[in-house]
Amino acid sequence: MDDLEYLNPTIERMAKSELIKLQEERLRKLMTYLRDHSNFYKKLLKNEKIDFNDIKTLHDLKRLPFTSKQDFRDNYPTGMFCVPLDKLVRYHASSGTTGRPKIVGYTKNDIHEWSKSLARGLISLGIGKDDVIQNSYGYGLFTGGLGFHYGAEMIDATIIPTGAGGTERQITLMQDLESTVMTCTPSYFLHIAEIVESLGINLRKDTKLRAGVFGAEPWSEDMRQRIEDSTGIKAYDVYGTSELSGPLFTECIHQNGLHVWADQYIVEIINPTTGEVLDDGERGELVVTTLLKEALPLIRYRTGDITNIISEKCECGRTSPRIMRIHGRTDDMLIIRGINVFPSQVESVLLKIPELSENYQLIITRKHELDRMAIKIEVSKIYKKSEFLSIKKKIINDLRNVLNLSVDVELVEAGVIPRSMGKATRVIDKRKI
Ligand SMILES: [Zn+2]
């Protein structure tokens, strides 16, 4: 395969009005499909007294009820599936921290469409057949590893399926097989970079690494700056969730929002409290309808992720809507003495202070009915006591100014906070224990 600018130029550059026509056509097909194959949605629509045949346009879509994470739990393991189980070619499962995992299943075509989403994204990042992609997302029930694996194969890139962990071996392979791209969580990449440095290897000179596609945990724009400045690679964001297939939408080289593949998915933003649909540009909860999925199609699935839609055409020529980098998850939002705080907001404040490293934890406690947030963060080098005090003071002041939150701060030396091979544990909420 030659290097491509687009995987599906017709779709990716389609005029907005045509794209909407295509979405509505596929929405009507989806309604017929669900009417014929989904016991779950048949019941749901009957309860709401809605006829599948009445849903014809994007405007009509707003009449449909939401699908939620709870529906996965209530219909565990495969009650929401629309195909006989022998039509499945694969299962994955979400890493539920509490209770049952969410089980997802795929037909052959579902895997093909999912791979296409990622292949389009990789191409939009200038990644192609000459690239060597070291895939350090976990392989297994988690969707990250196999998701990227199939996407990378579709564009004829060479993939090294290292999975997460074995950091020194990762570095050896990166050098010996000349990896150009890494895919993993941003925190794991930072850990790898740290070990690289301790081994006296210079990532810029001694490796061919030029880009990373990072996701599966929330990370801030300031974290991106840190990664790019300290390692010299381009750091790109990817979004997805196992219920919708896995990793799906990536940024393009312009790093200005993640491209939603509108021929496969319809996105909406709602007010998470009232369910009201918000205008493009307004921040709220991302809701996604799948247009082409066979095994587990979803109508208006509430992802719990907070973002906004960017509707203007991107510089790369793609016409699909984009979503902003995820601001946080409704599940992750902390309420500290009545103030709503997303951990990513705290991260942004911390990483603007150059004396601090990217390794931190937020520890929430409750004493005498009063919530308290303590920040434990590593400093980037050893400082004098007076410097220590002024760094501490700066953190406290900045967080008070930006978030109106008063915190306790503990500065620790490098290496104290545990490193993660997958999703980093940034928040320890002792109120829940
Ligand atoms: Zn773009």
Coordinates of C-alpha atoms and ligand atoms in Angstrom, one line a residue:
M1 CA 0.0 0.0 0.0
D2 CA 1.3 3.4 -0.9
D3 CA 1.4 6.2 1.7
L4 CA -2.1 7.6 1.9
E5 CA -3.5 10.9 2.8
Y6 CA -6.9 9.4 3.6
L7 CA -8.2 5.9 4.0
N8 CA -11.6 6.8 2.6
P9 CA -11.2 10.1 0.9
T10 CA -14.8 10.3 -0.3
I11 CA -16.2 9.8 3.2
E12 CA -13.6 11.7 5.1
R13 CA -13.9 14.8 2.8
M14 CA -17.6 14.6 2.2
A15 CA -19.6 17.8 2.3
K16 CA -21.4 18.3 5.6
S17 CA -24.8 18.2 4.0
E18 CA -24.0 14.9 2.2
L19 CA -22.6 13.5 5.5
I20 CA -25.8 14.3 7.3
K21 CA -27.8 12.6 4.5
L22 CA -25.6 9.5 4.8
Q23 CA -26.0 9.5 8.6
E24 CA -29.8 9.7 8.4
E25 CA -29.9 7.0 5.8
R26 CA -27.9 4.8 8.1
L27 CA -30.0 5.8 11.1
R28 CA -33.1 4.6 9.3
K29 CA -31.4 1.3 8.5
L30 CA -30.3 1.0 12.1
M31 CA -33.9 1.4 13.3
T32 CA -35.1 -1.4 11.0
Y33 CA -32.2 -3.5 12.2
L34 CA -33.0 -3.0 15.9
R35 CA -36.7 -3.6 15.3
D36 CA -35.8 -6.9 13.8
H37 CA -32.9 -8.0 16.0
S38 CA -32.8 -6.2 19.4
N39 CA -35.0 -7.4 22.2
F40 CA -33.4 -4.8 24.5
Y41 CA -34.3 -1.8 22.3
K42 CA -37.7 -3.2 21.3
K43 CA -38.7 -3.2 25.0
L44 CA -37.1 0.2 25.7
L45 CA -38.9 1.9 22.8
K46 CA -42.2 0.1 23.6
N47 CA -42.0 1.5 27.2
E48 CA -41.4 5.0 25.8
K49 CA -44.2 4.5 23.2
I50 CA -41.9 5.3 20.3
D51 CA -42.2 3.5 17.0
F52 CA -38.9 2.6 15.2
N53 CA -40.4 3.8 11.9
D54 CA -40.9 7.3 13.3
I55 CA -37.1 7.9 13.7
K56 CA -36.0 9.2 10.3
T57 CA -33.7 12.2 10.9
L58 CA -31.0 13.5 13.3
H59 CA -33.7 15.6 14.8
D60 CA -35.9 12.6 15.5
L61 CA -32.9 10.9 17.2
K62 CA -33.3 13.3 20.1
R63 CA -36.6 11.7 20.9
L64 CA -35.0 8.4 21.7
P65 CA -34.1 7.4 25.3
F66 CA -30.4 7.1 26.4
T67 CA -28.6 3.9 26.8
S68 CA -26.4 3.8 30.0
K69 CA -23.7 1.8 31.7
Q70 CA -26.4 0.4 34.0
D71 CA -28.1 -1.2 31.0
F72 CA -24.9 -3.2 30.4
R73 CA -25.0 -4.4 34.1
D74 CA -28.7 -5.2 34.0
N75 CA -28.3 -7.2 30.8
Y76 CA -25.1 -9.0 31.7
P77 CA -23.5 -10.8 30.0
T78 CA -25.0 -10.7 26.4
G79 CA -28.6 -9.5 26.8
M80 CA -28.1 -6.5 24.6
F81 CA -26.5 -8.4 21.7
C82 CA -28.4 -8.4 18.4
V83 CA -26.8 -11.5 16.7
P84 CA -26.8 -15.1 17.6
L85 CA -23.6 -15.8 19.7
D86 CA -22.1 -18.0 17.0
K87 CA -21.9 -14.9 14.7
L88 CA -19.4 -13.4 17.2
V89 CA -15.7 -13.6 16.4
R90 CA -14.5 -11.9 19.6
Y91 CA -15.3 -10.7 23.1
H92 CA -13.7 -7.9 25.1
A93 CA -14.7 -6.7 28.5
S94 CA -14.3 -3.4 30.3
S95 CA -12.2 -3.2 33.4
G96 CA -15.1 -2.4 35.8
T97 CA -13.6 -1.4 39.2
T98 CA -16.8 -2.5 40.9
G99 CA -19.2 -5.3 40.1
R100 CA -19.5 -7.1 36.8
P101 CA -17.5 -6.1 33.8
K102 CA -19.3 -4.8 30.7
I103 CA -19.1 -7.5 28.1
V104 CA -18.8 -6.4 24.4
G105 CA -18.9 -8.7 21.4
Y106 CA -18.0 -8.2 17.7
T107 CA -18.9 -9.8 14.4
K108 CA -16.3 -10.0 11.7
N109 CA -17.7 -6.8 10.2
D110 CA -17.6 -5.0 13.5
I111 CA -13.9 -5.8 13.8
H112 CA -13.5 -4.5 10.2
E113 CA -15.2 -1.2 10.9
W114 CA -13.4 -0.7 14.2
S115 CA -10.0 -1.3 12.5
K116 CA -11.1 1.2 9.8
S117 CA -11.7 3.9 12.5
L118 CA -8.2 3.4 13.8
A119 CA -6.6 3.1 10.4
R120 CA -8.1 6.4 9.3
G121 CA -6.8 8.0 12.5
L122 CA -3.3 6.6 12.1
I123 CA -3.2 7.8 8.5
S124 CA -4.4 11.3 9.6
L125 CA -1.3 11.3 11.9
G126 CA 1.0 10.7 8.9
I127 CA 1.6 7.1 10.1
G128 CA 2.0 4.6 7.3
K129 CA 3.6 1.4 5.9
D130 CA 7.1 2.6 6.7
D131 CA 6.3 3.0 10.4
V132 CA 7.1 0.6 13.1
I133 CA 4.5 0.8 15.8
Q134 CA 5.3 -0.4 19.3
N135 CA 2.0 -1.2 20.7
S136 CA 2.3 -1.1 24.5
Y137 CA -1.5 -1.0 25.3
G138 CA -2.5 -4.1 27.1
Y139 CA -3.5 -7.1 25.0
G140 CA -6.3 -9.2 26.4
L141 CA -9.8 -8.3 27.5
F142 CA -8.9 -4.6 27.4
T143 CA -9.6 -3.2 23.9
G144 CA -6.5 -1.0 23.5
G145 CA -4.0 -3.7 22.4
L146 CA -5.9 -5.6 19.8
G147 CA -7.7 -2.4 18.6
F148 CA -4.5 -0.7 17.6
H149 CA -3.0 -3.9 16.4
Y150 CA -5.8 -4.4 13.7
G151 CA -5.8 -0.7 12.8
A152 CA -2.0 -0.7 12.2
E153 CA -2.2 -3.9 10.2
M154 CA -4.9 -2.4 7.9
I155 CA -2.4 0.4 6.9
D156 CA 0.4 -2.1 6.4
A157 CA 2.5 -0.6 9.2
T158 CA 4.8 -3.0 11.1
I159 CA 3.5 -3.7 14.6
I160 CA 5.5 -4.9 17.6
P161 CA 2.8 -6.3 19.9
T162 CA 4.7 -5.8 23.2
G163 CA 1.7 -5.1 25.3
A164 CA 2.2 -3.3 28.6
G165 CA 5.1 -4.0 31.0
G166 CA 8.6 -5.3 30.7
T167 CA 9.9 -1.8 30.4
E168 CA 13.6 -2.5 29.8
R169 CA 12.7 -5.0 27.1
Q170 CA 10.4 -2.4 25.6
I171 CA 13.4 -0.1 25.3
T172 CA 15.7 -2.7 23.8
L173 CA 13.1 -3.5 21.2
M174 CA 12.5 0.2 20.5
Q175 CA 16.2 0.6 19.7
D176 CA 16.8 -2.7 17.9
L177 CA 13.7 -2.8 15.8
E178 CA 13.7 1.0 15.3
S179 CA 10.2 1.8 16.5
T180 CA 8.9 5.1 15.2
V181 CA 5.6 5.2 17.0
M182 CA 4.5 4.2 20.5
T183 CA 0.9 3.5 21.5
C184 CA 0.2 3.3 25.2
T185 CA -1.1 5.3 28.1
P186 CA 0.6 8.7 28.5
S187 CA 1.7 7.7 32.1
Y188 CA 3.3 4.6 30.9
F189 CA 5.2 6.5 28.2
L190 CA 6.5 8.9 30.8
H191 CA 7.7 5.9 32.8
I192 CA 9.4 4.5 29.8
A193 CA 11.0 7.8 29.1
E194 CA 12.3 8.0 32.7
I195 CA 13.9 4.5 32.4
V196 CA 15.4 5.5 29.1
E197 CA 17.1 8.4 30.7
S198 CA 18.3 6.4 33.6
L199 CA 20.0 4.0 31.2
G200 CA 21.9 6.9 29.6
I201 CA 19.9 6.6 26.4
N202 CA 18.9 9.7 24.5
L203 CA 15.4 9.2 23.1
R204 CA 16.1 11.9 20.5
K205 CA 19.4 10.6 19.2
D206 CA 19.5 7.0 20.1
T207 CA 16.0 6.0 18.9
K208 CA 13.8 6.6 15.8
L209 CA 10.8 7.3 17.9
R210 CA 8.9 10.3 16.5
A211 CA 5.3 10.0 17.7
G212 CA 3.0 8.5 20.3
V213 CA -0.7 7.9 20.3
F214 CA -1.8 8.1 23.9
G215 CA -5.1 7.4 25.6
A216 CA -7.1 5.2 28.0
E217 CA -6.7 7.7 30.8
P218 CA -7.4 11.4 31.0
W219 CA -4.5 13.7 30.4
S220 CA -4.2 17.4 30.0
E221 CA -2.8 19.7 27.3
D222 CA -0.1 20.6 29.8
M223 CA 0.9 16.9 30.0
R224 CA 1.2 16.9 26.2
Q225 CA 3.5 19.9 26.3
R226 CA 5.6 18.2 29.0
I227 CA 5.9 15.0 26.9
E228 CA 6.8 16.8 23.7
D229 CA 9.3 19.1 25.3
S230 CA 11.1 16.5 27.3
T231 CA 11.2 13.7 24.7
G232 CA 11.0 15.4 21.3
I233 CA 8.2 13.3 20.0
K234 CA 4.8 14.4 18.9
A235 CA 2.1 13.3 21.4
Y236 CA -1.3 12.6 20.0
D237 CA -4.6 11.9 21.8
V238 CA -7.0 9.0 21.1
Y239 CA -10.4 8.4 22.5
G240 CA -12.7 5.4 22.8
T241 CA -14.4 3.2 25.2
S242 CA -15.0 -0.5 25.1
E243 CA -18.8 -0.2 24.9
L244 CA -18.4 1.5 21.5
S245 CA -15.7 -0.9 20.3
G246 CA -12.5 0.4 21.9
P247 CA -10.1 3.1 20.9
L248 CA -11.8 4.9 17.9
F249 CA -11.1 8.6 17.4
T250 CA -7.7 10.2 17.2
E251 CA -6.4 13.7 16.6
C252 CA -4.9 14.4 13.2
I253 CA -1.5 16.1 12.9
H254 CA -3.1 19.5 13.7
Q255 CA -3.7 18.4 17.3
N256 CA -6.9 20.3 17.4
G257 CA -9.6 17.9 18.5
L258 CA -10.3 14.3 17.7
H259 CA -11.9 13.3 14.5
V260 CA -15.2 11.5 14.9
W261 CA -16.0 9.2 12.0
A262 CA -19.4 10.5 11.2
D263 CA -20.3 7.7 8.8
Q264 CA -19.9 5.2 11.7
Y265 CA -21.0 7.3 14.7
I266 CA -23.4 10.1 15.6
V267 CA -22.2 12.2 18.5
E268 CA -24.2 14.6 20.7
I269 CA -23.4 16.6 23.8
I270 CA -25.9 16.7 26.6
N271 CA -26.3 18.4 29.9
P272 CA -25.4 15.5 32.2
T273 CA -28.0 16.5 34.8
T274 CA -31.0 17.3 32.6
G275 CA -30.2 15.3 29.5
E276 CA -30.9 18.3 27.3
V277 CA -29.0 18.4 24.0
L278 CA -26.4 21.2 24.0
D279 CA -25.2 23.2 21.0
D280 CA -21.9 22.6 19.3
G281 CA -19.1 24.1 21.3
E282 CA -20.9 23.8 24.6
R283 CA -19.3 21.5 27.1
G284 CA -21.2 18.5 28.4
E285 CA -21.4 14.7 28.4
L286 CA -20.6 12.9 25.1
V287 CA -23.4 10.7 23.8
V288 CA -22.8 8.3 20.9
T289 CA -25.0 6.4 18.5
T290 CA -23.4 3.6 16.6
L291 CA -24.5 3.4 12.9
L292 CA -22.8 0.3 11.6
K293 CA -22.3 -2.1 14.5
E294 CA -24.0 -5.5 14.2
A295 CA -23.4 -7.4 17.5
L296 CA -23.9 -4.6 19.9
P297 CA -25.4 -1.4 18.3
L298 CA -26.1 1.4 20.8
I299 CA -28.5 4.2 20.7
R300 CA -27.5 7.4 22.4
Y301 CA -25.0 5.8 24.7
R302 CA -24.0 8.0 27.6
T303 CA -20.2 7.7 27.8
G304 CA -19.8 9.8 31.0
D305 CA -17.0 11.7 29.3
I306 CA -17.1 15.5 29.3
T307 CA -16.1 17.3 26.1
N308 CA -17.5 19.5 23.4
I309 CA -18.0 19.2 19.7
I310 CA -16.0 21.3 17.2
S311 CA -18.0 21.5 14.0
E312 CA -15.7 23.6 11.8
K313 CA -13.8 21.8 9.0
C314 CA -10.3 20.9 10.1
E315 CA -7.2 22.1 8.4
C316 CA -6.4 18.5 7.3
G317 CA -9.4 18.6 5.0
R318 CA -11.6 16.2 7.0
T319 CA -15.2 17.4 7.3
S320 CA -16.3 15.2 10.1
P321 CA -17.0 16.8 13.5
R322 CA -14.3 16.7 16.1
I323 CA -14.5 16.4 19.9
M324 CA -12.2 18.2 22.2
R325 CA -9.7 16.4 24.4
I326 CA -11.8 14.8 27.2
H327 CA -12.0 17.2 30.1
G328 CA -12.9 14.5 32.6
R329 CA -15.3 11.7 33.3
T330 CA -18.5 12.4 35.2
D331 CA -17.5 9.3 37.3
D332 CA -14.1 10.8 38.1
M333 CA -15.4 14.2 39.1
L334 CA -14.5 14.9 42.7
I335 CA -16.7 17.0 44.9
I336 CA -14.5 18.6 47.6
R337 CA -16.4 20.7 50.0
G338 CA -19.0 21.5 47.4
I339 CA -16.5 22.3 44.6
N340 CA -16.6 20.2 41.5
V341 CA -13.1 19.3 40.5
F342 CA -11.8 17.1 37.6
P343 CA -8.4 15.6 38.3
S344 CA -7.3 16.9 34.9
Q345 CA -7.8 20.5 36.1
V346 CA -5.5 19.9 39.0
E347 CA -3.0 18.3 36.6
S348 CA -3.0 21.4 34.4
V349 CA -2.2 23.7 37.3
L350 CA 0.5 21.4 38.6
L351 CA 2.3 20.9 35.3
K352 CA 2.5 24.6 34.7
I353 CA 5.0 24.7 37.5
P354 CA 8.4 23.7 36.0
E355 CA 9.9 22.5 39.3
L356 CA 7.3 19.7 39.5
S357 CA 7.4 16.3 37.7
E358 CA 4.5 14.6 36.0
N359 CA 4.2 12.1 38.8
Y360 CA 1.5 13.0 41.2
Q361 CA -1.4 11.6 43.3
L362 CA -4.4 13.3 44.7
I363 CA -5.5 11.9 48.1
I364 CA -8.9 12.7 49.3
T365 CA -9.9 12.2 52.9
R366 CA -12.7 13.2 55.2
K367 CA -12.2 14.2 58.8
H368 CA -14.9 15.5 61.0
E369 CA -17.2 15.6 58.0
L370 CA -14.8 17.9 56.2
D371 CA -13.3 16.8 52.9
R372 CA -9.6 17.5 52.3
M373 CA -7.5 17.1 49.2
A374 CA -3.8 16.4 49.6
I375 CA -1.4 16.5 46.6
K376 CA 1.6 14.3 46.6
I377 CA 3.9 15.2 43.8
E378 CA 7.5 14.6 42.9
V379 CA 9.9 17.4 42.3
S380 CA 12.1 17.3 39.2
K381 CA 15.3 17.7 41.2
I382 CA 16.6 18.3 44.7
Y383 CA 15.9 21.8 46.0
K384 CA 16.9 23.8 49.0
K385 CA 14.5 24.0 51.9
S386 CA 13.6 27.6 51.2
E387 CA 12.9 26.7 47.5
F388 CA 10.8 23.8 48.7
L389 CA 8.7 26.1 50.7
S390 CA 8.1 28.5 47.9
I391 CA 7.2 25.7 45.5
K392 CA 4.6 24.5 48.0
K393 CA 3.3 28.0 48.4
K394 CA 3.0 28.4 44.6
I395 CA 0.9 25.1 44.3
I396 CA -1.4 26.2 47.1
N397 CA -1.9 29.7 45.6
D398 CA -2.3 28.5 42.1
L399 CA -4.9 25.9 43.0
R400 CA -6.8 28.5 45.1
N401 CA -6.8 31.0 42.2
V402 CA -7.8 28.6 39.5
L403 CA -10.1 26.1 41.3
N404 CA -11.0 28.0 44.5
L405 CA -9.7 25.0 46.4
S406 CA -7.4 24.9 49.3
V407 CA -5.2 21.8 49.5
D408 CA -2.4 20.2 51.4
V409 CA 0.8 19.6 49.5
E410 CA 3.5 17.0 50.0
L411 CA 6.6 17.3 47.8
V412 CA 8.5 14.1 47.4
E413 CA 11.6 13.1 45.6
A414 CA 11.7 11.3 42.2
G415 CA 10.7 7.7 42.3
V416 CA 8.5 7.7 45.4
I417 CA 5.1 7.6 43.6
P418 CA 4.4 4.1 42.1
R419 CA 4.7 3.9 38.3
S420 CA 2.0 2.3 36.2
M421 CA 2.2 0.1 33.1
G422 CA -1.4 0.9 32.2
K423 CA -3.8 3.4 33.6
A424 CA -2.1 5.4 36.3
T425 CA -3.7 5.7 39.8
R426 CA -3.9 9.5 40.1
V427 CA -6.7 9.7 42.7
I428 CA -6.9 7.9 46.0
D429 CA -10.3 8.7 47.4
K430 CA -10.2 7.4 51.0
R431 CA -13.7 8.6 51.6
K432 CA -14.9 5.6 49.6
I433 CA -12.9 3.1 51.6
Ligands
ZN1 ZN -7.8 17.2 11.1

